[in-house]
Structure formats: structure tokens, C-alpha cells
Amino acid sequence: MNDSDLLELVIKAQNGDQEALSHLLQRFYPKVKRISKFRTKQEQEDMEQELMLLLIKTILAYDTQKTPDFTAFIAECGYSR
């Protein structure tokens, strides 16, 4: 998936397309799992939920006119681990 595909999904998600939002969350879920893997089971679940909520907020707040690269934006928000 390239940056323009991600941007298109972000725009759709911001316009209320739940399928687009779900696709974006699935796309970044492996990174969320990687970030939380060194925690206890309960901490993993809590951290994953918090990160998914942060990801949703980030997607919905993303300025599609100002920032040209969503992948770089996500990295700046701490998802580059």
C-alpha cells in the first residue's frame, strides 16, 4: 500500500467510512502488537486498546491538506517502532 492509498483511506475515514477506518486500523495493528509485546498479558491488552484509540484520533485529526505523507505523520506520532 502506497502513501496515496493511505491518504485516500484517511479521507474516507474522516468522512465517516467505517470500512476505510477499519482497514487503516488493520494496516497498523501489527505495529501496535510489536509495541506492546514486552508487557504482561493484561498490560498488552490495555496498551493495545490505548494505542488503537490514539490511532483513531490521529486518523480523524490528520490534516490531509497540510501534511503530505501520512506514513511520516504516523512515525512522528510514535508508531515507527
PDB file of C-alpha atoms in Angstrom:
ATOM      1  CA  MET A   1       0.000   0.000   0.000  1.00  0.00           C
ATOM      2  CA  ASN A   2       1.448   3.337  -1.008  1.00  0.00           C
ATOM      3  CA  ASP A   3       1.026   6.773   0.544  1.00  0.00           C
ATOM      4  CA  SER A   4      -1.733   7.830  -1.848  1.00  0.00           C
ATOM      5  CA  ASP A   5      -3.747   4.719  -0.917  1.00  0.00           C
ATOM      6  CA  LEU A   6      -3.296   5.552   2.773  1.00  0.00           C
ATOM      7  CA  LEU A   7      -4.298   9.156   2.176  1.00  0.00           C
ATOM      8  CA  GLU A   8      -7.423   8.069   0.303  1.00  0.00           C
ATOM      9  CA  LEU A   9      -8.404   5.779   3.185  1.00  0.00           C
ATOM     10  CA  VAL A  10      -7.798   8.576   5.709  1.00  0.00           C
ATOM     11  CA  ILE A  11     -10.035  10.948   3.749  1.00  0.00           C
ATOM     12  CA  LYS A  12     -12.760   8.302   3.535  1.00  0.00           C
ATOM     13  CA  ALA A  13     -12.442   7.554   7.264  1.00  0.00           C
ATOM     14  CA  GLN A  14     -12.696  11.259   8.086  1.00  0.00           C
ATOM     15  CA  ASN A  15     -15.901  11.349   6.014  1.00  0.00           C
ATOM     16  CA  GLY A  16     -17.445   8.573   8.101  1.00  0.00           C
ATOM     17  CA  ASP A  17     -16.480   5.483   6.086  1.00  0.00           C
ATOM     18  CA  GLN A  18     -16.192   2.817   8.804  1.00  0.00           C
ATOM     19  CA  GLU A  19     -14.759   0.274   6.369  1.00  0.00           C
ATOM     20  CA  ALA A  20     -11.894   2.638   5.496  1.00  0.00           C
ATOM     21  CA  LEU A  21     -11.212   3.273   9.186  1.00  0.00           C
ATOM     22  CA  SER A  22     -11.238  -0.455   9.873  1.00  0.00           C
ATOM     23  CA  HIS A  23      -8.821  -1.059   7.010  1.00  0.00           C
ATOM     24  CA  LEU A  24      -6.423   1.578   8.381  1.00  0.00           C
ATOM     25  CA  LEU A  25      -6.580   0.079  11.865  1.00  0.00           C
ATOM     26  CA  GLN A  26      -5.856  -3.379  10.454  1.00  0.00           C
ATOM     27  CA  ARG A  27      -2.946  -1.937   8.486  1.00  0.00           C
ATOM     28  CA  PHE A  28      -1.284  -0.543  11.609  1.00  0.00           C
ATOM     29  CA  TYR A  29      -2.291  -3.291  14.063  1.00  0.00           C
ATOM     30  CA  PRO A  30       0.970  -5.274  13.599  1.00  0.00           C
ATOM     31  CA  LYS A  31       2.907  -2.189  14.738  1.00  0.00           C
ATOM     32  CA  VAL A  32       0.624  -1.864  17.765  1.00  0.00           C
ATOM     33  CA  LYS A  33       1.253  -5.538  18.629  1.00  0.00           C
ATOM     34  CA  ARG A  34       5.003  -5.048  18.241  1.00  0.00           C
ATOM     35  CA  ILE A  35       4.998  -2.076  20.605  1.00  0.00           C
ATOM     36  CA  SER A  36       3.097  -3.956  23.312  1.00  0.00           C
ATOM     37  CA  LYS A  37       4.769  -7.364  23.080  1.00  0.00           C
ATOM     38  CA  PHE A  38       7.124  -6.899  26.033  1.00  0.00           C
ATOM     39  CA  ARG A  39       4.318  -6.291  28.526  1.00  0.00           C
ATOM     40  CA  THR A  40       2.313  -8.689  30.670  1.00  0.00           C
ATOM     41  CA  LYS A  41      -0.850 -10.067  29.056  1.00  0.00           C
ATOM     42  CA  GLN A  42      -3.111  -7.551  30.828  1.00  0.00           C
ATOM     43  CA  GLU A  43      -0.751  -4.658  30.123  1.00  0.00           C
ATOM     44  CA  GLN A  44      -0.594  -5.723  26.465  1.00  0.00           C
ATOM     45  CA  GLU A  45      -4.369  -5.615  26.121  1.00  0.00           C
ATOM     46  CA  ASP A  46      -4.596  -2.235  27.846  1.00  0.00           C
ATOM     47  CA  MET A  47      -1.754  -0.765  25.813  1.00  0.00           C
ATOM     48  CA  GLU A  48      -3.170  -2.092  22.539  1.00  0.00           C
ATOM     49  CA  GLN A  49      -6.567  -0.541  23.304  1.00  0.00           C
ATOM     50  CA  GLU A  50      -4.964   2.788  24.164  1.00  0.00           C
ATOM     51  CA  LEU A  51      -2.816   2.746  21.036  1.00  0.00           C
ATOM     52  CA  MET A  52      -5.790   1.881  18.825  1.00  0.00           C
ATOM     53  CA  LEU A  53      -7.756   4.794  20.318  1.00  0.00           C
ATOM     54  CA  LEU A  54      -4.784   7.083  19.726  1.00  0.00           C
ATOM     55  CA  LEU A  55      -4.550   5.825  16.166  1.00  0.00           C
ATOM     56  CA  ILE A  56      -8.251   6.560  15.566  1.00  0.00           C
ATOM     57  CA  LYS A  57      -7.841  10.072  16.969  1.00  0.00           C
ATOM     58  CA  THR A  58      -4.744  10.572  14.814  1.00  0.00           C
ATOM     59  CA  ILE A  59      -6.533   9.427  11.672  1.00  0.00           C
ATOM     60  CA  LEU A  60      -9.538  11.650  12.314  1.00  0.00           C
ATOM     61  CA  ALA A  61      -7.386  14.684  13.177  1.00  0.00           C
ATOM     62  CA  TYR A  62      -4.914  14.276  10.318  1.00  0.00           C
ATOM     63  CA  ASP A  63      -4.773  17.386   8.113  1.00  0.00           C
ATOM     64  CA  THR A  64      -4.891  15.976   4.587  1.00  0.00           C
ATOM     65  CA  GLN A  65      -4.160  19.404   3.108  1.00  0.00           C
ATOM     66  CA  LYS A  66      -1.109  20.276   5.201  1.00  0.00           C
ATOM     67  CA  THR A  67       0.933  17.107   5.739  1.00  0.00           C
ATOM     68  CA  PRO A  68       1.931  15.326   2.517  1.00  0.00           C
ATOM     69  CA  ASP A  69       2.935  11.916   3.910  1.00  0.00           C
ATOM     70  CA  PHE A  70       0.650  10.007   6.288  1.00  0.00           C
ATOM     71  CA  THR A  71       3.281   7.326   6.947  1.00  0.00           C
ATOM     72  CA  ALA A  72       5.731  10.000   8.119  1.00  0.00           C
ATOM     73  CA  PHE A  73       2.982  11.579  10.202  1.00  0.00           C
ATOM     74  CA  ILE A  74       2.286   8.252  11.938  1.00  0.00           C
ATOM     75  CA  ALA A  75       6.023   7.837  12.567  1.00  0.00           C
ATOM     76  CA  GLU A  76       6.128  11.280  14.181  1.00  0.00           C
ATOM     77  CA  CYS A  77       3.256  10.231  16.454  1.00  0.00           C
ATOM     78  CA  GLY A  78       5.291   7.358  17.865  1.00  0.00           C
ATOM     79  CA  TYR A  79       4.189   4.440  15.680  1.00  0.00           C
ATOM     80  CA  SER A  80       7.557   3.947  13.992  1.00  0.00           C
ATOM     81  CA  ARG A  81       8.868   1.381  16.465  1.00  0.00           C
TER      82      ARG A  81
END
